[in-house]
Amino acid sequence: MMYYHLATVIFALLAVGNGKPASDDSSEQNTSEERGAIGRLKQHFEDACTRNSNSSVTYADVIEAVSETTVCFGFKLDFGEFLSGWRHLNDENREEFFTKYCPLVKNTTLQCLEPVEELSKLCLNPGAQRVEAPDFPMYLLPQVVDLVCEDNGAIFFASSAERPFDCFENYFGYIQRCMKNFVSETSAKSRGDYGEPECRVLEKSRECVRSNLEDCGSLELIRMFDVPYKAIVRETECRNFLRIPDNN
């Protein structure tokens, strides 16, 4: 799930601001079954890179570009200052914070991920839809940033919880747990090979994430999950089986 984790790092910079892991259930997330599914996903992607680019080095180039992404972000964004602002974020100062950082984070995202996206295209089948990129379509990250920045972080402050950021700090843990079955079911398949069984597992994964968010009082955060979810439904056969959520 390398692209999923890279995606979470970008604006999930926010989630690590408290210094805690995304979830305390690391033992559950690292079961041999899940590791096997992730291994198959990586092997599937490596094979696709070799086959579609006619080169055995393309996959290594993609991995190198991924590793350089964090360095790129480090040059363009002062993480210490950013995280300090996040830790002290409240309803009074959020306009100042998001006005300052949103344009910077979006521009940095576009610039730092461009090499990864361009190299990843070499791994796709000719004519494949962009959503074929494994796990989390890279081109959707700017949309996630836009959503997070909308109305100065309103998605966080819509929470009914006493501590609205607690739910977000667990958000990526919810996704890892809820998407485990989906990863296991689809790790060796191209998006173009999805049928109703894979789509129904995806639907159940979303229901799981939604239930967790509702329980912790931050249901609005489902809109973040729905950015890649909607893309997968629209651009695969899932559009014939699943309803696209009606949210912005």
Short mmCIF file of N, CA, C and O in Angstrom, two decimals, residues 85-211:
data_model
loop_
_atom_site.label_atom_id
_atom_site.label_comp_id
_atom_site.label_asym_id
_atom_site.label_seq_id
_atom_site.Cartn_x
_atom_site.Cartn_y
_atom_site.Cartn_z
N GLY A 85 1.76 25.17 14.52
CA GLY A 85 0.49 25.86 14.26
C GLY A 85 -0.69 24.93 14.36
O GLY A 85 -1.75 25.29 14.88
N TRP A 86 -0.50 23.68 13.87
CA TRP A 86 -1.58 22.70 13.93
C TRP A 86 -1.95 22.35 15.36
O TRP A 86 -3.11 22.23 15.71
N ARG A 87 -0.93 22.18 16.21
CA ARG A 87 -1.18 21.79 17.60
C ARG A 87 -1.97 22.85 18.35
O ARG A 87 -2.69 22.54 19.30
N HIS A 88 -1.85 24.09 17.93
CA HIS A 88 -2.52 25.18 18.62
C HIS A 88 -3.74 25.69 17.84
O HIS A 88 -4.28 26.76 18.14
N LEU A 89 -4.18 24.92 16.87
CA LEU A 89 -5.29 25.34 16.02
C LEU A 89 -6.60 25.34 16.78
O LEU A 89 -6.91 24.41 17.52
N ASN A 90 -7.37 26.40 16.62
CA ASN A 90 -8.70 26.48 17.21
C ASN A 90 -9.60 27.31 16.30
O ASN A 90 -9.16 27.78 15.23
N ASP A 91 -10.83 27.50 16.72
CA ASP A 91 -11.80 28.19 15.87
C ASP A 91 -11.44 29.65 15.66
O ASP A 91 -11.84 30.25 14.66
N GLU A 92 -10.67 30.22 16.58
CA GLU A 92 -10.30 31.64 16.47
C GLU A 92 -9.15 31.86 15.49
O GLU A 92 -9.11 32.88 14.79
N ASN A 93 -8.19 30.94 15.44
CA ASN A 93 -7.02 31.19 14.61
C ASN A 93 -6.98 30.35 13.32
O ASN A 93 -6.01 30.39 12.57
N ARG A 94 -8.03 29.56 13.08
CA ARG A 94 -7.96 28.66 11.93
C ARG A 94 -7.94 29.40 10.59
O ARG A 94 -7.30 28.93 9.64
N GLU A 95 -8.56 30.56 10.49
CA GLU A 95 -8.52 31.30 9.22
C GLU A 95 -7.08 31.69 8.88
O GLU A 95 -6.63 31.54 7.74
N GLU A 96 -6.35 32.17 9.87
CA GLU A 96 -4.96 32.56 9.64
C GLU A 96 -4.11 31.35 9.22
O GLU A 96 -3.30 31.42 8.29
N PHE A 97 -4.32 30.23 9.91
CA PHE A 97 -3.54 29.03 9.63
C PHE A 97 -3.80 28.51 8.22
O PHE A 97 -2.86 28.27 7.44
N PHE A 98 -5.06 28.31 7.86
CA PHE A 98 -5.37 27.72 6.56
C PHE A 98 -5.10 28.69 5.41
O PHE A 98 -4.73 28.25 4.32
N THR A 99 -5.26 29.98 5.64
CA THR A 99 -4.93 30.95 4.60
C THR A 99 -3.44 30.92 4.29
O THR A 99 -3.02 31.05 3.14
N LYS A 100 -2.65 30.71 5.32
CA LYS A 100 -1.19 30.68 5.14
C LYS A 100 -0.74 29.38 4.48
O LYS A 100 0.09 29.41 3.55
N TYR A 101 -1.23 28.24 4.94
CA TYR A 101 -0.65 26.97 4.53
C TYR A 101 -1.33 26.29 3.35
O TYR A 101 -0.69 25.49 2.65
N CYS A 102 -2.58 26.56 3.10
CA CYS A 102 -3.26 25.83 2.04
C CYS A 102 -2.65 26.04 0.66
O CYS A 102 -2.40 25.07 -0.06
N PRO A 103 -2.40 27.29 0.23
CA PRO A 103 -1.75 27.45 -1.08
C PRO A 103 -0.37 26.79 -1.13
O PRO A 103 0.00 26.18 -2.14
N LEU A 104 0.37 26.88 -0.03
CA LEU A 104 1.71 26.30 0.02
C LEU A 104 1.65 24.78 -0.08
O LEU A 104 2.41 24.16 -0.84
N VAL A 105 0.75 24.15 0.68
CA VAL A 105 0.65 22.70 0.66
C VAL A 105 0.18 22.21 -0.70
O VAL A 105 0.70 21.22 -1.23
N LYS A 106 -0.77 22.91 -1.31
CA LYS A 106 -1.27 22.47 -2.61
C LYS A 106 -0.19 22.58 -3.68
O LYS A 106 0.01 21.64 -4.47
N ASN A 107 0.51 23.70 -3.72
CA ASN A 107 1.57 23.86 -4.71
C ASN A 107 2.69 22.85 -4.49
O ASN A 107 3.24 22.29 -5.44
N THR A 108 3.02 22.62 -3.23
CA THR A 108 4.07 21.65 -2.91
C THR A 108 3.65 20.25 -3.32
O THR A 108 4.45 19.47 -3.85
N THR A 109 2.39 19.92 -3.07
CA THR A 109 1.87 18.61 -3.47
C THR A 109 2.00 18.40 -4.97
O THR A 109 2.49 17.36 -5.43
N LEU A 110 1.59 19.39 -5.73
CA LEU A 110 1.66 19.28 -7.19
C LEU A 110 3.09 19.13 -7.67
O LEU A 110 3.40 18.29 -8.52
N GLN A 111 4.00 19.92 -7.11
CA GLN A 111 5.39 19.90 -7.56
C GLN A 111 6.10 18.62 -7.14
O GLN A 111 6.83 18.02 -7.94
N CYS A 112 5.91 18.21 -5.90
CA CYS A 112 6.67 17.07 -5.39
C CYS A 112 6.16 15.73 -5.90
O CYS A 112 6.92 14.76 -5.97
N LEU A 113 4.89 15.65 -6.26
CA LEU A 113 4.34 14.39 -6.72
C LEU A 113 4.38 14.22 -8.23
O LEU A 113 4.15 13.13 -8.74
N GLU A 114 4.69 15.29 -8.94
CA GLU A 114 4.70 15.22 -10.40
C GLU A 114 5.65 14.14 -10.93
O GLU A 114 5.26 13.36 -11.81
N PRO A 115 6.88 14.04 -10.41
CA PRO A 115 7.77 12.97 -10.93
C PRO A 115 7.21 11.58 -10.70
O PRO A 115 7.35 10.70 -11.56
N VAL A 116 6.57 11.36 -9.54
CA VAL A 116 6.00 10.05 -9.25
C VAL A 116 4.86 9.74 -10.20
O VAL A 116 4.76 8.63 -10.75
N GLU A 117 3.99 10.72 -10.41
CA GLU A 117 2.85 10.48 -11.30
C GLU A 117 3.29 10.21 -12.72
O GLU A 117 2.77 9.32 -13.39
N GLU A 118 4.28 10.97 -13.20
CA GLU A 118 4.75 10.78 -14.57
C GLU A 118 5.38 9.41 -14.76
O GLU A 118 5.13 8.73 -15.76
N LEU A 119 6.20 8.98 -13.80
CA LEU A 119 6.81 7.66 -13.90
C LEU A 119 5.76 6.55 -13.78
O LEU A 119 5.85 5.53 -14.46
N SER A 120 4.77 6.76 -12.91
CA SER A 120 3.74 5.74 -12.72
C SER A 120 2.94 5.50 -13.99
O SER A 120 2.46 4.37 -14.23
N LYS A 121 2.79 6.53 -14.81
CA LYS A 121 2.04 6.37 -16.06
C LYS A 121 2.69 5.33 -16.97
O LYS A 121 2.01 4.67 -17.76
N LEU A 122 4.01 5.18 -16.86
CA LEU A 122 4.71 4.20 -17.68
C LEU A 122 4.32 2.78 -17.31
O LEU A 122 4.52 1.85 -18.10
N CYS A 123 3.77 2.62 -16.10
CA CYS A 123 3.43 1.28 -15.61
C CYS A 123 2.02 0.87 -15.99
O CYS A 123 1.61 -0.27 -15.71
N LEU A 124 1.25 1.77 -16.57
CA LEU A 124 -0.14 1.48 -16.87
C LEU A 124 -0.29 0.80 -18.23
O LEU A 124 0.53 0.99 -19.13
N ASN A 125 -1.35 0.04 -18.36
CA ASN A 125 -1.68 -0.51 -19.66
C ASN A 125 -2.00 0.62 -20.63
O ASN A 125 -2.59 1.63 -20.22
N PRO A 126 -1.63 0.50 -21.88
CA PRO A 126 -1.97 1.54 -22.84
C PRO A 126 -3.46 1.84 -22.84
O PRO A 126 -4.29 0.94 -22.94
N GLY A 127 -3.82 3.10 -22.69
CA GLY A 127 -5.22 3.49 -22.68
C GLY A 127 -5.91 3.30 -21.36
O GLY A 127 -7.11 3.55 -21.24
N ALA A 128 -5.20 2.84 -20.33
CA ALA A 128 -5.84 2.61 -19.03
C ALA A 128 -6.28 3.92 -18.41
O ALA A 128 -5.69 4.96 -18.63
N GLN A 129 -7.33 3.83 -17.63
CA GLN A 129 -7.80 5.01 -16.91
C GLN A 129 -6.83 5.34 -15.80
O GLN A 129 -6.13 4.49 -15.28
N ARG A 130 -6.80 6.60 -15.41
CA ARG A 130 -5.81 7.02 -14.43
C ARG A 130 -5.99 6.32 -13.09
O ARG A 130 -5.02 6.13 -12.36
N VAL A 131 -7.20 5.91 -12.79
CA VAL A 131 -7.46 5.26 -11.52
C VAL A 131 -6.75 3.92 -11.41
O VAL A 131 -6.67 3.33 -10.34
N GLU A 132 -6.18 3.42 -12.52
CA GLU A 132 -5.42 2.17 -12.48
C GLU A 132 -4.19 2.28 -11.59
O GLU A 132 -3.65 1.29 -11.14
N ALA A 133 -3.69 3.50 -11.34
CA ALA A 133 -2.55 3.64 -10.44
C ALA A 133 -2.89 2.99 -9.11
O ALA A 133 -4.00 3.15 -8.60
N PRO A 134 -1.97 2.23 -8.53
CA PRO A 134 -2.33 1.41 -7.38
C PRO A 134 -2.78 2.19 -6.17
O PRO A 134 -2.19 3.19 -5.81
N ASP A 135 -3.83 1.71 -5.59
CA ASP A 135 -4.29 2.04 -4.25
C ASP A 135 -4.86 3.42 -4.06
O ASP A 135 -5.99 3.56 -3.71
N PHE A 136 -4.09 4.46 -4.23
CA PHE A 136 -4.63 5.81 -4.07
C PHE A 136 -4.18 6.61 -5.27
O PHE A 136 -2.99 6.89 -5.42
N PRO A 137 -5.10 6.99 -6.18
CA PRO A 137 -4.71 7.75 -7.37
C PRO A 137 -4.00 9.04 -7.00
O PRO A 137 -4.56 9.91 -6.34
N MET A 138 -2.76 9.19 -7.42
CA MET A 138 -1.95 10.33 -7.02
C MET A 138 -2.58 11.65 -7.44
O MET A 138 -2.47 12.66 -6.76
N TYR A 139 -3.25 11.64 -8.60
CA TYR A 139 -3.79 12.89 -9.12
C TYR A 139 -4.94 13.44 -8.28
O TYR A 139 -5.36 14.58 -8.45
N LEU A 140 -5.44 12.65 -7.32
CA LEU A 140 -6.53 13.10 -6.48
C LEU A 140 -6.06 13.89 -5.26
O LEU A 140 -6.88 14.52 -4.58
N LEU A 141 -4.77 13.87 -4.97
CA LEU A 141 -4.28 14.53 -3.76
C LEU A 141 -4.62 16.02 -3.71
O LEU A 141 -5.02 16.52 -2.65
N PRO A 142 -4.48 16.76 -4.81
CA PRO A 142 -4.88 18.17 -4.75
C PRO A 142 -6.35 18.35 -4.38
O PRO A 142 -6.72 19.33 -3.71
N GLN A 143 -7.21 17.40 -4.79
CA GLN A 143 -8.62 17.49 -4.41
C GLN A 143 -8.80 17.31 -2.91
O GLN A 143 -9.65 17.95 -2.29
N VAL A 144 -8.00 16.41 -2.33
CA VAL A 144 -8.07 16.21 -0.89
C VAL A 144 -7.63 17.47 -0.16
O VAL A 144 -8.25 17.88 0.82
N VAL A 145 -6.57 18.09 -0.66
CA VAL A 145 -6.09 19.34 -0.05
C VAL A 145 -7.18 20.41 -0.13
O VAL A 145 -7.44 21.12 0.84
N ASP A 146 -7.82 20.52 -1.30
CA ASP A 146 -8.91 21.51 -1.46
C ASP A 146 -10.03 21.25 -0.45
O ASP A 146 -10.58 22.19 0.13
N LEU A 147 -10.37 19.99 -0.26
CA LEU A 147 -11.44 19.64 0.66
C LEU A 147 -11.07 20.01 2.09
O LEU A 147 -11.87 20.58 2.84
N VAL A 148 -9.84 19.68 2.48
CA VAL A 148 -9.38 19.99 3.83
C VAL A 148 -9.35 21.49 4.06
O VAL A 148 -9.65 21.97 5.16
N CYS A 149 -9.00 22.24 3.02
CA CYS A 149 -8.86 23.69 3.15
C CYS A 149 -10.18 24.45 3.00
O CYS A 149 -10.24 25.64 3.30
N GLU A 150 -11.19 23.77 2.53
CA GLU A 150 -12.48 24.41 2.29
C GLU A 150 -13.00 25.12 3.54
O GLU A 150 -13.08 24.53 4.61
N ASP A 151 -13.34 26.40 3.39
CA ASP A 151 -13.87 27.19 4.50
C ASP A 151 -12.98 27.09 5.73
O ASP A 151 -13.45 26.92 6.85
N ASN A 152 -11.66 27.21 5.48
CA ASN A 152 -10.69 27.24 6.58
C ASN A 152 -10.80 26.04 7.52
O ASN A 152 -10.90 26.19 8.74
N GLY A 153 -10.79 24.85 6.90
CA GLY A 153 -10.79 23.63 7.71
C GLY A 153 -12.11 23.29 8.34
O GLY A 153 -12.14 22.60 9.37
N ALA A 154 -13.20 23.71 7.72
CA ALA A 154 -14.52 23.47 8.30
C ALA A 154 -14.80 21.98 8.52
O ALA A 154 -15.56 21.61 9.42
N ILE A 155 -14.19 21.11 7.71
CA ILE A 155 -14.43 19.68 7.82
C ILE A 155 -14.03 19.15 9.20
O ILE A 155 -14.62 18.20 9.71
N PHE A 156 -13.04 19.79 9.82
CA PHE A 156 -12.63 19.39 11.16
C PHE A 156 -13.53 19.96 12.24
O PHE A 156 -13.84 19.32 13.23
N PHE A 157 -13.96 21.18 12.03
CA PHE A 157 -14.73 21.88 13.07
C PHE A 157 -16.22 21.56 13.01
O PHE A 157 -16.99 22.08 13.81
N ALA A 158 -16.61 20.71 12.06
CA ALA A 158 -18.01 20.26 12.01
C ALA A 158 -18.26 19.13 13.00
O ALA A 158 -19.39 18.66 13.14
N SER A 159 -17.23 18.69 13.69
CA SER A 159 -17.35 17.57 14.61
C SER A 159 -18.26 17.89 15.79
O SER A 159 -18.29 19.01 16.29
N SER A 160 -18.99 16.87 16.23
CA SER A 160 -19.83 17.01 17.42
C SER A 160 -19.10 16.51 18.67
O SER A 160 -19.64 16.55 19.77
N ALA A 161 -17.87 16.04 18.48
CA ALA A 161 -17.09 15.52 19.60
C ALA A 161 -16.56 16.66 20.46
O ALA A 161 -16.37 17.78 19.99
N GLU A 162 -16.30 16.35 21.71
CA GLU A 162 -15.77 17.36 22.62
C GLU A 162 -14.38 17.81 22.18
O GLU A 162 -14.03 18.98 22.29
N ARG A 163 -13.58 16.86 21.68
CA ARG A 163 -12.27 17.18 21.14
C ARG A 163 -12.28 16.79 19.67
O ARG A 163 -12.04 15.64 19.31
N PRO A 164 -12.59 17.73 18.77
CA PRO A 164 -12.86 17.40 17.37
C PRO A 164 -11.70 16.75 16.63
O PRO A 164 -11.92 16.03 15.66
N PHE A 165 -10.46 16.98 17.06
CA PHE A 165 -9.34 16.43 16.31
C PHE A 165 -9.01 15.00 16.71
O PHE A 165 -8.22 14.35 16.05
N ASP A 166 -9.58 14.51 17.80
CA ASP A 166 -9.30 13.14 18.22
C ASP A 166 -9.69 12.15 17.13
O ASP A 166 -8.98 11.16 16.87
N CYS A 167 -10.83 12.37 16.49
CA CYS A 167 -11.31 11.45 15.48
C CYS A 167 -10.38 11.46 14.27
O CYS A 167 -10.05 10.40 13.72
N PHE A 168 -9.92 12.63 13.88
CA PHE A 168 -9.02 12.71 12.74
C PHE A 168 -7.70 12.01 13.03
O PHE A 168 -7.10 11.40 12.15
N GLU A 169 -7.26 12.08 14.28
CA GLU A 169 -6.01 11.42 14.63
C GLU A 169 -6.12 9.91 14.47
O GLU A 169 -5.11 9.22 14.29
N ASN A 170 -7.34 9.37 14.53
CA ASN A 170 -7.56 7.94 14.35
C ASN A 170 -8.03 7.58 12.94
O ASN A 170 -8.23 6.39 12.63
N TYR A 171 -8.23 8.59 12.11
CA TYR A 171 -8.85 8.42 10.79
C TYR A 171 -8.13 7.37 9.95
O TYR A 171 -8.74 6.47 9.37
N PHE A 172 -6.81 7.46 9.88
CA PHE A 172 -6.07 6.55 9.01
C PHE A 172 -6.00 5.14 9.59
O PHE A 172 -5.87 4.17 8.85
N GLY A 173 -6.11 5.03 10.90
CA GLY A 173 -6.23 3.72 11.51
C GLY A 173 -7.54 3.06 11.12
O GLY A 173 -7.59 1.85 10.84
N TYR A 174 -8.63 3.85 11.09
CA TYR A 174 -9.92 3.31 10.65
C TYR A 174 -9.82 2.79 9.22
O TYR A 174 -10.33 1.71 8.89
N ILE A 175 -9.17 3.56 8.36
CA ILE A 175 -9.07 3.16 6.96
C ILE A 175 -8.27 1.87 6.82
O ILE A 175 -8.66 0.96 6.08
N GLN A 176 -7.16 1.78 7.53
CA GLN A 176 -6.35 0.58 7.44
C GLN A 176 -7.13 -0.66 7.86
O GLN A 176 -7.06 -1.71 7.21
N ARG A 177 -7.87 -0.55 8.95
CA ARG A 177 -8.64 -1.70 9.41
C ARG A 177 -9.79 -2.03 8.46
O ARG A 177 -10.02 -3.19 8.13
N CYS A 178 -10.50 -0.99 8.04
CA CYS A 178 -11.69 -1.22 7.22
C CYS A 178 -11.37 -1.66 5.80
O CYS A 178 -12.17 -2.33 5.16
N MET A 179 -10.19 -1.28 5.30
CA MET A 179 -9.83 -1.61 3.93
C MET A 179 -9.06 -2.93 3.83
O MET A 179 -8.68 -3.34 2.73
N LYS A 180 -8.81 -3.59 4.97
CA LYS A 180 -7.99 -4.79 4.95
C LYS A 180 -8.57 -5.86 4.03
O LYS A 180 -7.85 -6.47 3.24
N ASN A 181 -9.87 -6.11 4.12
CA ASN A 181 -10.49 -7.13 3.27
C ASN A 181 -10.43 -6.74 1.81
O ASN A 181 -10.22 -7.59 0.93
N PHE A 182 -10.61 -5.45 1.53
CA PHE A 182 -10.55 -4.99 0.14
C PHE A 182 -9.16 -5.21 -0.43
O PHE A 182 -9.01 -5.66 -1.57
N VAL A 183 -8.13 -4.89 0.35
CA VAL A 183 -6.76 -5.11 -0.12
C VAL A 183 -6.52 -6.59 -0.39
O VAL A 183 -5.93 -6.97 -1.41
N SER A 184 -7.01 -7.44 0.51
CA SER A 184 -6.83 -8.88 0.33
C SER A 184 -7.54 -9.39 -0.92
O SER A 184 -7.02 -10.25 -1.64
N GLU A 185 -8.73 -8.86 -1.18
CA GLU A 185 -9.54 -9.34 -2.30
C GLU A 185 -9.02 -8.86 -3.65
O GLU A 185 -9.21 -9.52 -4.67
N THR A 186 -8.39 -7.70 -3.69
CA THR A 186 -8.07 -7.07 -4.97
C THR A 186 -6.58 -6.91 -5.22
O THR A 186 -6.19 -6.36 -6.25
N SER A 187 -5.72 -7.41 -4.33
CA SER A 187 -4.30 -7.12 -4.43
C SER A 187 -3.66 -7.64 -5.71
O SER A 187 -2.64 -7.14 -6.14
N ALA A 188 -4.22 -8.67 -6.30
CA ALA A 188 -3.63 -9.23 -7.51
C ALA A 188 -4.44 -8.89 -8.75
O ALA A 188 -4.25 -9.48 -9.81
N LYS A 189 -5.33 -7.91 -8.64
CA LYS A 189 -6.21 -7.59 -9.76
C LYS A 189 -6.03 -6.15 -10.22
O LYS A 189 -5.83 -5.24 -9.42
N SER A 190 -6.15 -5.96 -11.52
CA SER A 190 -6.21 -4.62 -12.08
C SER A 190 -7.59 -4.04 -11.81
O SER A 190 -8.58 -4.78 -11.69
N ARG A 191 -7.67 -2.73 -11.70
CA ARG A 191 -8.98 -2.10 -11.52
C ARG A 191 -9.94 -2.49 -12.64
O ARG A 191 -11.14 -2.60 -12.44
N GLY A 192 -9.38 -2.70 -13.83
CA GLY A 192 -10.23 -3.06 -14.96
C GLY A 192 -10.86 -4.42 -14.83
O GLY A 192 -11.80 -4.75 -15.56
N ASP A 193 -10.38 -5.24 -13.89
CA ASP A 193 -10.92 -6.58 -13.69
C ASP A 193 -11.92 -6.65 -12.55
O ASP A 193 -12.40 -7.74 -12.22
N TYR A 194 -12.24 -5.52 -11.95
CA TYR A 194 -13.21 -5.53 -10.86
C TYR A 194 -14.58 -5.95 -11.36
O TYR A 194 -15.05 -5.49 -12.41
N GLY A 195 -15.23 -6.81 -10.58
CA GLY A 195 -16.61 -7.17 -10.84
C GLY A 195 -17.44 -6.86 -9.59
O GLY A 195 -16.96 -6.20 -8.66
N GLU A 196 -18.66 -7.35 -9.56
CA GLU A 196 -19.52 -7.03 -8.42
C GLU A 196 -18.95 -7.49 -7.08
O GLU A 196 -19.05 -6.75 -6.10
N PRO A 197 -18.30 -8.65 -6.97
CA PRO A 197 -17.76 -9.04 -5.66
C PRO A 197 -16.76 -8.04 -5.10
O PRO A 197 -16.83 -7.68 -3.92
N GLU A 198 -15.82 -7.57 -5.93
CA GLU A 198 -14.84 -6.59 -5.48
C GLU A 198 -15.51 -5.27 -5.11
O GLU A 198 -15.16 -4.62 -4.11
N CYS A 199 -16.50 -4.90 -5.90
CA CYS A 199 -17.20 -3.63 -5.65
C CYS A 199 -17.98 -3.68 -4.33
O CYS A 199 -18.03 -2.69 -3.59
N ARG A 200 -18.57 -4.83 -4.04
CA ARG A 200 -19.33 -4.95 -2.78
C ARG A 200 -18.39 -4.93 -1.57
O ARG A 200 -18.75 -4.40 -0.52
N VAL A 201 -17.20 -5.48 -1.73
CA VAL A 201 -16.23 -5.41 -0.63
C VAL A 201 -15.81 -3.95 -0.42
O VAL A 201 -15.67 -3.50 0.72
N LEU A 202 -15.63 -3.22 -1.51
CA LEU A 202 -15.31 -1.80 -1.40
C LEU A 202 -16.42 -1.05 -0.70
O LEU A 202 -16.18 -0.20 0.17
N GLU A 203 -17.67 -1.35 -1.05
CA GLU A 203 -18.83 -0.70 -0.43
C GLU A 203 -18.86 -0.98 1.07
O GLU A 203 -19.10 -0.07 1.88
N LYS A 204 -18.60 -2.23 1.46
CA LYS A 204 -18.58 -2.57 2.89
C LYS A 204 -17.45 -1.86 3.61
O LYS A 204 -17.59 -1.48 4.78
N SER A 205 -16.34 -1.66 2.92
CA SER A 205 -15.22 -0.94 3.52
C SER A 205 -15.61 0.49 3.83
O SER A 205 -15.29 1.02 4.90
N ARG A 206 -16.32 1.12 2.90
CA ARG A 206 -16.78 2.49 3.15
C ARG A 206 -17.75 2.54 4.32
O ARG A 206 -17.70 3.45 5.15
N GLU A 207 -18.66 1.58 4.38
CA GLU A 207 -19.63 1.53 5.49
C GLU A 207 -18.91 1.41 6.82
O GLU A 207 -19.31 2.01 7.82
N CYS A 208 -17.83 0.64 6.84
CA CYS A 208 -17.04 0.46 8.05
C CYS A 208 -16.39 1.78 8.47
O CYS A 208 -16.45 2.18 9.63
N VAL A 209 -15.77 2.47 7.52
CA VAL A 209 -15.15 3.77 7.82
C VAL A 209 -16.19 4.76 8.31
O VAL A 209 -15.99 5.47 9.30
N ARG A 210 -17.33 4.79 7.61
CA ARG A 210 -18.40 5.73 7.97
C ARG A 210 -18.89 5.46 9.40
O ARG A 210 -19.13 6.40 10.17
N SER A 211 -19.06 4.20 9.75
CA SER A 211 -19.54 3.84 11.08
C SER A 211 -18.56 4.30 12.15
O SER A 211 -18.97 4.84 13.19
#
